Short mmCIF file of C-alpha atoms in Angstrom, two decimals:
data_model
loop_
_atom_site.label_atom_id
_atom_site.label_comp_id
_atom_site.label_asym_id
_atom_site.label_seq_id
_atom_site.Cartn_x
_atom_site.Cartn_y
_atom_site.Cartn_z
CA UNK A 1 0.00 0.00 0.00
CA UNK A 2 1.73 3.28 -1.31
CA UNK A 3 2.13 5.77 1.62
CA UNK A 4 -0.26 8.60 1.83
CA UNK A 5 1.00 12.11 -0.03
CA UNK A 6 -0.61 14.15 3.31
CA UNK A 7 1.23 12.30 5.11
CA UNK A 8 4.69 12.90 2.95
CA UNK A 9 4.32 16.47 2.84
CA UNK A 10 3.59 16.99 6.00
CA UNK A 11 6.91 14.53 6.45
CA UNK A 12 8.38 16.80 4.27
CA UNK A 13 7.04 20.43 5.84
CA UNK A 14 8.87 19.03 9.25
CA UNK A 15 12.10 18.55 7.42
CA UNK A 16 12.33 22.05 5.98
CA UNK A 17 14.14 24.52 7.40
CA UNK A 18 13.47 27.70 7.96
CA UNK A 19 14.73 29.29 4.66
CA UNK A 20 13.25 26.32 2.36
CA UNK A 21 9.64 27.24 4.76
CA UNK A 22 9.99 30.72 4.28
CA UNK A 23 10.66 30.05 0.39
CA UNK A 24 7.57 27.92 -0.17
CA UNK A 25 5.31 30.03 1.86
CA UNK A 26 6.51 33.08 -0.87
CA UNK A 27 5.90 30.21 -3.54
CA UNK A 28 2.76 29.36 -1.91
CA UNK A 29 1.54 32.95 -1.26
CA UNK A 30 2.58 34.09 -5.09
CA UNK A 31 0.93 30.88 -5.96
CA UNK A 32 -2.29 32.10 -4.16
CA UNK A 33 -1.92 35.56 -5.33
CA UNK A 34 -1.91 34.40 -9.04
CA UNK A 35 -4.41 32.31 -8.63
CA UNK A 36 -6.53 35.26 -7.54
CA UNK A 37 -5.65 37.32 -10.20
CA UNK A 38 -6.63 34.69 -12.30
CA UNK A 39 -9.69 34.11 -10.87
CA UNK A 40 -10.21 37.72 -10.89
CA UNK A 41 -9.58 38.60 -13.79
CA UNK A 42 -11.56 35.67 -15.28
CA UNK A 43 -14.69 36.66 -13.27
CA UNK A 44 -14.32 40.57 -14.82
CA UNK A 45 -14.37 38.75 -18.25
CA UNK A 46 -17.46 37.01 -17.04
CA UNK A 47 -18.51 40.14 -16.11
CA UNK A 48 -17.31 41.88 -19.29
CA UNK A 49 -18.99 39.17 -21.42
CA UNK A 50 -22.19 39.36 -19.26
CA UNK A 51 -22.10 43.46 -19.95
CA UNK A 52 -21.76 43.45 -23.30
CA UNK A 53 -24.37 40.60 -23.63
CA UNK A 54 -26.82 42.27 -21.10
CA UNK A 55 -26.23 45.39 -23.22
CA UNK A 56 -26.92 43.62 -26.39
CA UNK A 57 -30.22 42.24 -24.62
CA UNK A 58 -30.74 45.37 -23.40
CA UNK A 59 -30.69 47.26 -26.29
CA UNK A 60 -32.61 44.56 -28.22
CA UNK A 61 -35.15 44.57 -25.91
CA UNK A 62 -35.35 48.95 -25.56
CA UNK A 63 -36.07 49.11 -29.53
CA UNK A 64 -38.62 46.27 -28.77
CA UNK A 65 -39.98 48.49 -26.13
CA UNK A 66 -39.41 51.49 -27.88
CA UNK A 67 -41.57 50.00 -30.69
CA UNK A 68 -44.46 48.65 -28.49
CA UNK A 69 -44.48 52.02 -26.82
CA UNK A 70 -44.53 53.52 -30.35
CA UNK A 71 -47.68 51.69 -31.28
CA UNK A 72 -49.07 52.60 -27.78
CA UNK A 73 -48.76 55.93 -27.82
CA UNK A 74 -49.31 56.22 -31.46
CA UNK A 75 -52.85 54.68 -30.31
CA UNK A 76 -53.24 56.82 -27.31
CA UNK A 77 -52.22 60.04 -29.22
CA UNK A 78 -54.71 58.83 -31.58
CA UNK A 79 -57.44 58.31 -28.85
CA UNK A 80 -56.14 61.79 -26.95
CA UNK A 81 -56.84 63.86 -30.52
CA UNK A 82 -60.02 62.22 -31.19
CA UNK A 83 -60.89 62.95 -27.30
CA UNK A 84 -59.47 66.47 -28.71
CA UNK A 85 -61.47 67.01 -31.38
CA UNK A 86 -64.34 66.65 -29.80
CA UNK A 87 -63.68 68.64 -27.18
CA UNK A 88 -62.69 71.21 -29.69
CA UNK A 89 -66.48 70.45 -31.47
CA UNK A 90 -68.10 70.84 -28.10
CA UNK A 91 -65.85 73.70 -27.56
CA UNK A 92 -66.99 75.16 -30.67
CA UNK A 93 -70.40 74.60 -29.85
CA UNK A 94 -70.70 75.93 -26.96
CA UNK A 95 -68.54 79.27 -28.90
CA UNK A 96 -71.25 79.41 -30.98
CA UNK A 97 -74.04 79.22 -28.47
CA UNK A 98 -71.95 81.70 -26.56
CA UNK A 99 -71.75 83.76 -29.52
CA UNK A 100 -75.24 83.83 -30.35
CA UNK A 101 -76.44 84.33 -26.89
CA UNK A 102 -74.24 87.70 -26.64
CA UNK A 103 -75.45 88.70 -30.22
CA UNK A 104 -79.21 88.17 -28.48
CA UNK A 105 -78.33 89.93 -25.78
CA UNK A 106 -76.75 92.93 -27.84
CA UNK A 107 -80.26 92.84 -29.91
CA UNK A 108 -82.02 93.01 -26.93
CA UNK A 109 -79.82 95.64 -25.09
CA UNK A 110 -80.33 97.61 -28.78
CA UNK A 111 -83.95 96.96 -28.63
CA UNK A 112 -83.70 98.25 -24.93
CA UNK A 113 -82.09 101.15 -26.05
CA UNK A 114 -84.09 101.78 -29.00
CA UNK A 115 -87.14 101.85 -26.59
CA UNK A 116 -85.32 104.07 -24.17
CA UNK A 117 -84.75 106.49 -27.08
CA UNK A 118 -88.25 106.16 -28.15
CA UNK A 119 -89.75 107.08 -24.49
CA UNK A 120 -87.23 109.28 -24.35
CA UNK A 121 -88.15 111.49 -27.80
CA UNK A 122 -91.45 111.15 -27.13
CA UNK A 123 -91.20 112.50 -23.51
CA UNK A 124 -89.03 114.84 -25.16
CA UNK A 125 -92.09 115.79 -27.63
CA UNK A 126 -94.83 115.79 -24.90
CA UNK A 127 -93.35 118.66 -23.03
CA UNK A 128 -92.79 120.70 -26.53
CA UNK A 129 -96.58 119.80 -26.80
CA UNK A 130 -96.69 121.09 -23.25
CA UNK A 131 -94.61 124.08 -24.10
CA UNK A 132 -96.65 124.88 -26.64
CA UNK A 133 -99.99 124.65 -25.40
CA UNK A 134 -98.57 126.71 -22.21
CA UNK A 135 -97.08 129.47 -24.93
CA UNK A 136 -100.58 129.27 -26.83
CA UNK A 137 -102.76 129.64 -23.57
CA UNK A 138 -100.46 132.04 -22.94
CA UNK A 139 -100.51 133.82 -26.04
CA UNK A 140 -104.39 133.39 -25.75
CA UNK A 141 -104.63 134.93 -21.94
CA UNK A 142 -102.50 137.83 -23.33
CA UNK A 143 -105.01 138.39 -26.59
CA UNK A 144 -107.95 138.04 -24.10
CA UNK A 145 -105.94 140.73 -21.62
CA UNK A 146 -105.32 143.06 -25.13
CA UNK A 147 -108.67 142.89 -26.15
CA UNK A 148 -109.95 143.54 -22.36
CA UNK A 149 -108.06 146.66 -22.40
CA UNK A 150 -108.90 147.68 -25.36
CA UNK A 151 -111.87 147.53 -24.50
CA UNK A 152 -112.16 149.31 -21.22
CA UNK A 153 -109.76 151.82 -22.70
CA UNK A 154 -112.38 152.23 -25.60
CA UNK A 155 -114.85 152.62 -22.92
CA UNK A 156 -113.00 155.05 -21.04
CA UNK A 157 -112.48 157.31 -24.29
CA UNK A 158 -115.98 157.07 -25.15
CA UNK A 159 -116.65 157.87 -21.34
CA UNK A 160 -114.38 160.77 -21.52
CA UNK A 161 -115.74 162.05 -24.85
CA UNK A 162 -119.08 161.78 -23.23
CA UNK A 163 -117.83 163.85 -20.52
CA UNK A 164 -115.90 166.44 -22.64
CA UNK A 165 -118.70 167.40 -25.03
CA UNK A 166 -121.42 167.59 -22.23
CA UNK A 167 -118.60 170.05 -20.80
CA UNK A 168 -117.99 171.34 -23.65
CA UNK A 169 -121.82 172.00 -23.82
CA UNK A 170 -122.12 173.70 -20.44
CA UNK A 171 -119.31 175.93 -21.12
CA UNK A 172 -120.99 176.63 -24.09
CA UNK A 173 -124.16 177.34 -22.76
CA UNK A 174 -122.76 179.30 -19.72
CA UNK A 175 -120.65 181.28 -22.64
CA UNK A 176 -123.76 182.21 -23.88
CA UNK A 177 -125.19 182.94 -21.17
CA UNK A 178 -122.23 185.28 -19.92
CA UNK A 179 -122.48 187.15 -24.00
CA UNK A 180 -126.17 187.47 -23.67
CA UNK A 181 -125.57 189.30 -19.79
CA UNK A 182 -122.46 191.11 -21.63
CA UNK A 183 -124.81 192.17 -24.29
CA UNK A 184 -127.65 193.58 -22.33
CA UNK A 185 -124.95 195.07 -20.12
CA UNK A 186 -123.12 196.64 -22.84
CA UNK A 187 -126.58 198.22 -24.29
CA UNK A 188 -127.60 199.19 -21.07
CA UNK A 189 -124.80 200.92 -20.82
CA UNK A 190 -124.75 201.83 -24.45
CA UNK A 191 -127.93 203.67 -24.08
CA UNK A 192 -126.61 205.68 -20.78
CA UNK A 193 -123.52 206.87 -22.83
CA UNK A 194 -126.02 207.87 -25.89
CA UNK A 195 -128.33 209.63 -23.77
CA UNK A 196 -125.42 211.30 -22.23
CA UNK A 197 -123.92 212.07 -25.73
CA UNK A 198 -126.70 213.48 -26.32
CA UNK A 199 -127.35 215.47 -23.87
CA UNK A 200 -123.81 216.91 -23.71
CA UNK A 201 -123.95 217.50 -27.68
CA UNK A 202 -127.09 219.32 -27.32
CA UNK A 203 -125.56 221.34 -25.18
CA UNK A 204 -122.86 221.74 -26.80
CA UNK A 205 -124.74 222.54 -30.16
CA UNK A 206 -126.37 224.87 -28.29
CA UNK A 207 -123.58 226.44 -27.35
CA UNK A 208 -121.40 226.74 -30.46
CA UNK A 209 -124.59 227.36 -32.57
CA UNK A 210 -123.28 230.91 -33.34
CA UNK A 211 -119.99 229.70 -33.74
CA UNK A 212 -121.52 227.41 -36.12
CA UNK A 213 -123.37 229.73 -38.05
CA UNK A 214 -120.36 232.01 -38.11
CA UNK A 215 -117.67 229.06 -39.23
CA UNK A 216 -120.45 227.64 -41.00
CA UNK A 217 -120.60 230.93 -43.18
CA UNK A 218 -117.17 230.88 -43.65
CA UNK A 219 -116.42 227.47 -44.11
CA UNK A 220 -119.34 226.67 -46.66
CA UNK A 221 -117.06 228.47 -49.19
CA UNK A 222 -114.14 227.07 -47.92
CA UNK A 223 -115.86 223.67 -48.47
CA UNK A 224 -117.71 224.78 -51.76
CA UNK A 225 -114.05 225.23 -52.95
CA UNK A 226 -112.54 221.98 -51.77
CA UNK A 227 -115.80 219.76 -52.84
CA UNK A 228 -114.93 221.20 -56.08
CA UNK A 229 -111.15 220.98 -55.73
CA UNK A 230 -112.53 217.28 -54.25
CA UNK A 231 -114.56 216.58 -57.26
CA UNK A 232 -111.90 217.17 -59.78
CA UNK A 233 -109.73 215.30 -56.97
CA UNK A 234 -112.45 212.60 -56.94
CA UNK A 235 -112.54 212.10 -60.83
CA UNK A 236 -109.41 212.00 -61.47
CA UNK A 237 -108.65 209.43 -59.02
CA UNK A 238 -111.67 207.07 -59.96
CA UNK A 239 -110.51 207.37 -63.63
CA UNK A 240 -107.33 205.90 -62.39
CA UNK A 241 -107.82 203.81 -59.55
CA UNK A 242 -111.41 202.33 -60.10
CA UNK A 243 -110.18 198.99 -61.37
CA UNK A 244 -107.83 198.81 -58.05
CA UNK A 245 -110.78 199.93 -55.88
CA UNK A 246 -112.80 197.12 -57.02
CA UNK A 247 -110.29 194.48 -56.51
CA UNK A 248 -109.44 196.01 -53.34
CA UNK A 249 -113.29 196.20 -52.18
CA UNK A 250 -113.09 192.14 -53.25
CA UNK A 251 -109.73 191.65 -51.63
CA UNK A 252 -111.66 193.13 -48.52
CA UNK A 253 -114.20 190.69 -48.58
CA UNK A 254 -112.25 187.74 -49.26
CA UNK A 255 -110.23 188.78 -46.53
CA UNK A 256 -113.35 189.17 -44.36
CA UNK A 257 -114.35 185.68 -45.00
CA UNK A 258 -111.08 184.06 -44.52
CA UNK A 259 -110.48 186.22 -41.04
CA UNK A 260 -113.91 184.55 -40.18
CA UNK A 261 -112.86 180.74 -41.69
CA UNK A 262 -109.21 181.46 -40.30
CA UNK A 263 -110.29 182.27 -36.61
CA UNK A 264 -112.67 179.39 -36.88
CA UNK A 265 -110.17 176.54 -37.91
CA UNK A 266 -108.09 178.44 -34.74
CA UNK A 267 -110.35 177.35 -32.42
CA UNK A 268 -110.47 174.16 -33.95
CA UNK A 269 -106.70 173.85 -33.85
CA UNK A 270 -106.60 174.77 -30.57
CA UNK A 271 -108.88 172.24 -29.76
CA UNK A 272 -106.96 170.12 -31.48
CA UNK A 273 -104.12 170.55 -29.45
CA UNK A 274 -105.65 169.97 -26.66
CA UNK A 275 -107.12 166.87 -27.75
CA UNK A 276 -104.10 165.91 -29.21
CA UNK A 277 -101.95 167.00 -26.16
CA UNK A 278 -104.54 164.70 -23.83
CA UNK A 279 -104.22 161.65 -26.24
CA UNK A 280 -99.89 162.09 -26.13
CA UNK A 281 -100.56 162.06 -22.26
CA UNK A 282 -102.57 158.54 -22.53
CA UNK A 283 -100.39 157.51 -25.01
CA UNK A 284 -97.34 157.75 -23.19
CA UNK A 285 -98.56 156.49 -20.51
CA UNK A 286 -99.91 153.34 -22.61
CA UNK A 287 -96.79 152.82 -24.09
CA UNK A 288 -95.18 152.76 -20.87
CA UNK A 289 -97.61 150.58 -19.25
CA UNK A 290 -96.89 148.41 -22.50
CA UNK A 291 -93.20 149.18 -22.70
CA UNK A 292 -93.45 147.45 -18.78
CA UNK A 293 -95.57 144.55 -20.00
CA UNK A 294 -92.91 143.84 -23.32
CA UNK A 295 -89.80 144.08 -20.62
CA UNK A 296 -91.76 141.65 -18.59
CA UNK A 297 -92.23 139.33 -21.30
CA UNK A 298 -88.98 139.83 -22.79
CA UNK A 299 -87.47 138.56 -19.36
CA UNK A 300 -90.52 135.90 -19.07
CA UNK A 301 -89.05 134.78 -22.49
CA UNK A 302 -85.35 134.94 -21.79
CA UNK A 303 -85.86 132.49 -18.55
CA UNK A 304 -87.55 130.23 -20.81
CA UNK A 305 -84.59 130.47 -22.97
CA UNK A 306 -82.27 129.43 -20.17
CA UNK A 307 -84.43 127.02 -18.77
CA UNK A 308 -84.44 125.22 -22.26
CA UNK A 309 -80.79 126.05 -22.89
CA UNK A 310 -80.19 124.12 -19.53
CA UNK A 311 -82.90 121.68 -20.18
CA UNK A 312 -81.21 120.35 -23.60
CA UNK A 313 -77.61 121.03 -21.80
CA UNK A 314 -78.62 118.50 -18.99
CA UNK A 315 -80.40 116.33 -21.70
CA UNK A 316 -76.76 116.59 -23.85
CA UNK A 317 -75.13 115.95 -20.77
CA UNK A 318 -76.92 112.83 -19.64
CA UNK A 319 -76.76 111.55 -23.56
CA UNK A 320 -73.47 112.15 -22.77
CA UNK A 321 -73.02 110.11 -20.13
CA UNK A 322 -75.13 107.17 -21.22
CA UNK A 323 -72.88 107.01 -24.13
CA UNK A 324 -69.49 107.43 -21.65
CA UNK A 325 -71.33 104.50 -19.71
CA UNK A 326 -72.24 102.22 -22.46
CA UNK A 327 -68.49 102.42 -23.63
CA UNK A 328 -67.08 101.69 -20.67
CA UNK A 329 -69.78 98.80 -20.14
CA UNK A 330 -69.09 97.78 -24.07
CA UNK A 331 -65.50 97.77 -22.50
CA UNK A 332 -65.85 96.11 -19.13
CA UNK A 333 -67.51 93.46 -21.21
CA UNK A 334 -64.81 93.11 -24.04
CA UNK A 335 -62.48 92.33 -20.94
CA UNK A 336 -65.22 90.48 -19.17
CA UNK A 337 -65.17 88.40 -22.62
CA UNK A 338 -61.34 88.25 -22.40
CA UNK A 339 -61.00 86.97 -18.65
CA UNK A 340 -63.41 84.28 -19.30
CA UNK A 341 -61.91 82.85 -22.38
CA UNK A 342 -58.60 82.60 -20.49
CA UNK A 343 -60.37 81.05 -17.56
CA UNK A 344 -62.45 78.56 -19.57
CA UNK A 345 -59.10 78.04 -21.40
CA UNK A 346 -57.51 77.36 -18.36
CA UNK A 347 -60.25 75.26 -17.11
CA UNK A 348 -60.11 72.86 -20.35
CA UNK A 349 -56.60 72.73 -19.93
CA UNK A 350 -57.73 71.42 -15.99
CA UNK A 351 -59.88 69.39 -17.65
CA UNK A 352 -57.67 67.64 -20.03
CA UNK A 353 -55.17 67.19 -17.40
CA UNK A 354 -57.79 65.73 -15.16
CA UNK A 355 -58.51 63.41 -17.95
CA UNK A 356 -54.64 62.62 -18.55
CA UNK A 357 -54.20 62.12 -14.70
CA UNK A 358 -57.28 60.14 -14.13
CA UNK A 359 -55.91 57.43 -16.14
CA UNK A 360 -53.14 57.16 -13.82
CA UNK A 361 -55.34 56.71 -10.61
CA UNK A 362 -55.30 53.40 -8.99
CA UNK A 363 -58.57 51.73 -7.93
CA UNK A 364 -58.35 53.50 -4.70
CA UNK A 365 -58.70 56.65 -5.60
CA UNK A 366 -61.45 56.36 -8.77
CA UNK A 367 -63.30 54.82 -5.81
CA UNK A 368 -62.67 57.76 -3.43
CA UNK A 369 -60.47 60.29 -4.93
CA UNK A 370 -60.42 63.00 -1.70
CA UNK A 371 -58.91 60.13 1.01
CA UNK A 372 -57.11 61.49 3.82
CA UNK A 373 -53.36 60.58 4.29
CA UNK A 374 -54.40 58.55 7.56
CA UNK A 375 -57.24 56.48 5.01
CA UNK A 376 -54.44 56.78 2.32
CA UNK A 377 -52.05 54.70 4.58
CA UNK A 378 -54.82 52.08 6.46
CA UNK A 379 -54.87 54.06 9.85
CA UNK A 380 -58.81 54.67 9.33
CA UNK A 381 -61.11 52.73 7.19
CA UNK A 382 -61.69 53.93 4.03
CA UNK A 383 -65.75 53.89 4.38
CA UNK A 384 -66.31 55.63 7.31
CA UNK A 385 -67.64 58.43 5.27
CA UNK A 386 -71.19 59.61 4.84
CA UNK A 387 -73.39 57.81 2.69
CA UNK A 388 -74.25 60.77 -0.33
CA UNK A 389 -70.57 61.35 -0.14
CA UNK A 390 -69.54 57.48 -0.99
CA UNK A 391 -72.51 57.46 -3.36
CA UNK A 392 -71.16 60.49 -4.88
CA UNK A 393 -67.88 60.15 -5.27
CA UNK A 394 -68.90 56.20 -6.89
CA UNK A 395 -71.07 58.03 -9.31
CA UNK A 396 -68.05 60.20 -10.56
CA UNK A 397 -65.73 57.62 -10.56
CA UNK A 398 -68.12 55.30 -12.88
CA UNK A 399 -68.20 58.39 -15.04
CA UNK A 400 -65.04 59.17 -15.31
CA UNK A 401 -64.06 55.56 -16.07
CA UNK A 402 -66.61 54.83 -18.68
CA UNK A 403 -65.10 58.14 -20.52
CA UNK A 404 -67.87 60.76 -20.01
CA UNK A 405 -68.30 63.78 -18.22
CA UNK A 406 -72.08 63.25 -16.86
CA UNK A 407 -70.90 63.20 -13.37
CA UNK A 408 -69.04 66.21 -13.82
CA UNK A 409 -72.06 67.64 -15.36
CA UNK A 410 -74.72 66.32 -12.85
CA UNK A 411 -71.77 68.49 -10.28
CA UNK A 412 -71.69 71.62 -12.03
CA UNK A 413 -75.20 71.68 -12.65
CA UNK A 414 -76.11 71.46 -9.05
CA UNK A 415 -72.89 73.52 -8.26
CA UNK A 416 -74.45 75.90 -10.50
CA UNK A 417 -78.25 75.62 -9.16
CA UNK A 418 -76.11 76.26 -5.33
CA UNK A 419 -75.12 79.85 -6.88
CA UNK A 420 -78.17 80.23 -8.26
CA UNK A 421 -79.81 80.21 -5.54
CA UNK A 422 -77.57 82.69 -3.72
CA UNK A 423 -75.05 80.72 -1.51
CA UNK A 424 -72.53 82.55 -0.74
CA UNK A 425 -70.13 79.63 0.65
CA UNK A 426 -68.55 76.39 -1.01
CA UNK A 427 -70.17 73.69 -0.88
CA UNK A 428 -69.19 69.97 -0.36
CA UNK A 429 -70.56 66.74 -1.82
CA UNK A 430 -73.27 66.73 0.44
CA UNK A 431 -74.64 69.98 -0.23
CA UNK A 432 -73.67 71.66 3.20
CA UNK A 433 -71.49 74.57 3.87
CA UNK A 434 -67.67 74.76 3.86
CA UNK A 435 -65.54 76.58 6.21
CA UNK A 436 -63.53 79.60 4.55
CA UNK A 437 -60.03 77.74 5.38
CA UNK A 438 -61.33 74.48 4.30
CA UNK A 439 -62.07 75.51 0.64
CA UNK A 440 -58.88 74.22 -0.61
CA UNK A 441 -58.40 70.90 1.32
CA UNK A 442 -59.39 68.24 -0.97
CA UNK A 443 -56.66 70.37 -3.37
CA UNK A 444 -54.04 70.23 -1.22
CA UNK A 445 -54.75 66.43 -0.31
CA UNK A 446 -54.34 65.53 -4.28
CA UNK A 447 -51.46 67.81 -4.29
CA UNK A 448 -49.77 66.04 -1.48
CA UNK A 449 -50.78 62.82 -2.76
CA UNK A 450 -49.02 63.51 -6.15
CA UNK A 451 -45.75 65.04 -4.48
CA UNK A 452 -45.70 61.68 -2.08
CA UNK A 453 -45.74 59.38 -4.97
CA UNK A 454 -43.45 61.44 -6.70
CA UNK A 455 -40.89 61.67 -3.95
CA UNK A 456 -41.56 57.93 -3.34
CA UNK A 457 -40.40 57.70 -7.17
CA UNK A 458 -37.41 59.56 -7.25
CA UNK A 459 -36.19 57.94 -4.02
CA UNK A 460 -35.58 54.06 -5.25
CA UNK A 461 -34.38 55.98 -8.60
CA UNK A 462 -31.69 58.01 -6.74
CA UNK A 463 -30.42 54.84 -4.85
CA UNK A 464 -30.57 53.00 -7.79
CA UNK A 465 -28.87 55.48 -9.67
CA UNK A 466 -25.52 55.33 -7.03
CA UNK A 467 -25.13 51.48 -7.96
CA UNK A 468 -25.65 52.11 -11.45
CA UNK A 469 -23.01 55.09 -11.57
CA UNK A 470 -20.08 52.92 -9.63
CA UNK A 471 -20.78 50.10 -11.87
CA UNK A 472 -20.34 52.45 -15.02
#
């Protein structure tokens, strides 16, 4: 039986010496060493060859990927601009019905204001009317007032007239009376100067009788002489004035009767002055009474001028301002227009990313998409809710999964009936009130939801990605 080789070299190892020991453990130890780097080095060309096949598999399998996720999203992208489209259509729609309700609404507001114009012009009209009826009563009052006065001053010349003839009369008759005293005076006393003419010529006859008779003598020759001297005088001058004597003798009469017609158209003249001076009295004081009454209606008439100068100034002014008002309301609702185009835009952006996200929800939350974080993680039941709320919220997630938007509809509607109505506060699923700092919770539990499953997906990414970059 051959002796055993552990049992030689272990024979062998107590042999050695020290140097021979101390060479084979070197041997050994290099041995080892080499052996490590071969192993070594022939697992990093397993690895190597693994690498570069698990890269070859790997990139195989990414343009396989890369294709199926092609045809996927070539099919969703088809789906999504179908889904488009017809929200574009309904979009559209409800443009047009927008559209068509504001071009109502304009017809009506220009209806509204066509009617306002009308009342307007013919309030406007009525108190012309009224204006002129007041101006024609007027004018009517003031003919009956002209023809009043007229009137009583007619009867108070005819009264006067009345009064100056019967005057007239009794001056006249007391004029007579006074010439027919004057007269029998004046021959009274007439007849007492003839009688004492006479008396004092028959005594004075008496007395120059003989001076008579003796100048008488004396004188008849005298006058014998000069009545001839006369005669001849006489004849002469008749032979040459007799033509002039008898014009003058007519001349005399003439002017006789035109002394007579001249002193009577005086006293007509005269009284014709008077007259005439009485009726420049009344006139002037007619024409000032009248003069008074035109100033009175000459101011009457410039108020009314003012008061319709400031009538159709306020009327301009409040045109004016209805037209300032309507442009700034044709304004406010341009930007009214504006601000709810960007908010409906922004809401059918919400929309479409509600869409795009609801896809992503898990079962969990279609079935109850406002869970607290305590629900979220199993610390409360997930049904403790009210009953409306869990019927509710199943209702919209149905809809929303089959595709629709009747739950969101049968939401807004009664969102919409809620305001409406005239509340004032948010509202929950339930139809009661929310709390001013609660408006925004079931937000902010989404939001936190999201940024918790996003966190939770960029954590195993980061510590996969330190592996990853030391194996690279």
């Amino acid at each position: 039986m051959p002796p055993k080789k552990g049992k030689s070299s272990k024979s062998k190892k107590l042999n050695e010496t020290d140097e021979e020991r101390a060479a084979r453990l070197e041997a050994e130890a290099a041995a080892a060493q080499e052996g490590a780097r071969r192993r070594e080095e022939a697992a990093r060309l397993r690895l190597v060859e693994r690498q570069q096949k698990e890269q070859a598999y790997g990139h195989m399998n990414a343009v396989k990927i890369h294709n199926q996720w092609r045809r996927i999203m070539r099919m969703a992208k088809t789906e999504e601009l179908k889904q488009d489209i017809e929200i574009l259509s309904q979009s559209y729609d409800r443009t047009v019905d927008r559209k068509d309700a504001l071009i109502q609404a304009l017809d009506r507001d220009l209806e509204d204001a066509e009617e306002q114009y009308g009342t307007a012009l013919r309030g406007h009209l009525q108190v012309v009317d009224s204006l002129q009826d007041m101006q024609y009563a007027r004018m009517k009052t003031m003919q009956e007032q002209f023809q009043t006065n007229l009137k009583a001053l007619q009867e108070e010349f005819d009264s006067e007239r009345s009064d100056m003839t019967s005057s007239h009369n009794r001056q006249k008759k007391e004029m007579a009376d006074l010439m027919a005293a004057m007269e029998t005076e004046f021959a009274e006393a007439d007849s007492e100067a003839r009688q004492e003419f006479e008396a004092a010529r028959e005594e004075i006859r008496n007395r120059s009788s003989e001076e008579y008779n003796v100048l008488k003598i004396s004188l008849e020759g005298q006058i014998e002489e000069l009545e001839r001297t006369f005669e001849a005088a006489h004849q002469a001058y008749l032979q040459n004035t007799g033509a002039r004597a008898t014009a003058f003798q007519t001349l005399t009469t003439n002017d006789a009767a035109a002394a007579r017609v001249i002193e009577q158209r005086m006293k007509k003249l005269v009284q014709m002055q008077e007259s005439l001076s009485q009726w420049r009295t009344k006139i002037g004081s007619t024409g000032r009474e009248w003069e008074e009454r035109q100033h009175a209606l000459q101011a009457e008439k410039e108020i009314m001028a003012r008061h319709y100068s400031a009538l159709k100034a306020a009327m301009e002014h409040f045109r004016a301002q209805q037209n300032t008002r309507l442009k700034h309301l044709s304004a406010n609702s341009a930007n009214a227009n504006l601000e709810l185009k960007k908010k409906l835009g922004s809401a059918e952006r919400i929309l479409k990313l509600g869409e795009l996200c609801r896809k992503l929800e898990t079962e969990q939350e279609k079935v109850l998409p406002f869970c607290s974080p305590e629900q979220a993680l199993g610390l409360q039941p997930l049904f403790d809710q009210e009953e409306p709320q869990q019927s509710e919220a199943e209702s919209s997630a149905a809809s929303f999964d089959d595709g629709d938007h009747a739950g969101m509809s049968r939401l807004m509607n009664r969102r919409e009936n809620n305001f409406k109505q005239g509340s004032g506060h948010a509202l929950d699923h339930a139809g009661s009130p929310v709390s001013e700092w609660d408006y925004l919770n079931n937000f902010f539990k989404r939001y936190n939801k999201v940024l918790v499953s996003v966190l939770a997906t960029h954590k195993p990414h980061a510590l996969l990605r330190s592996p990853s970059d030391v194996l690279r």
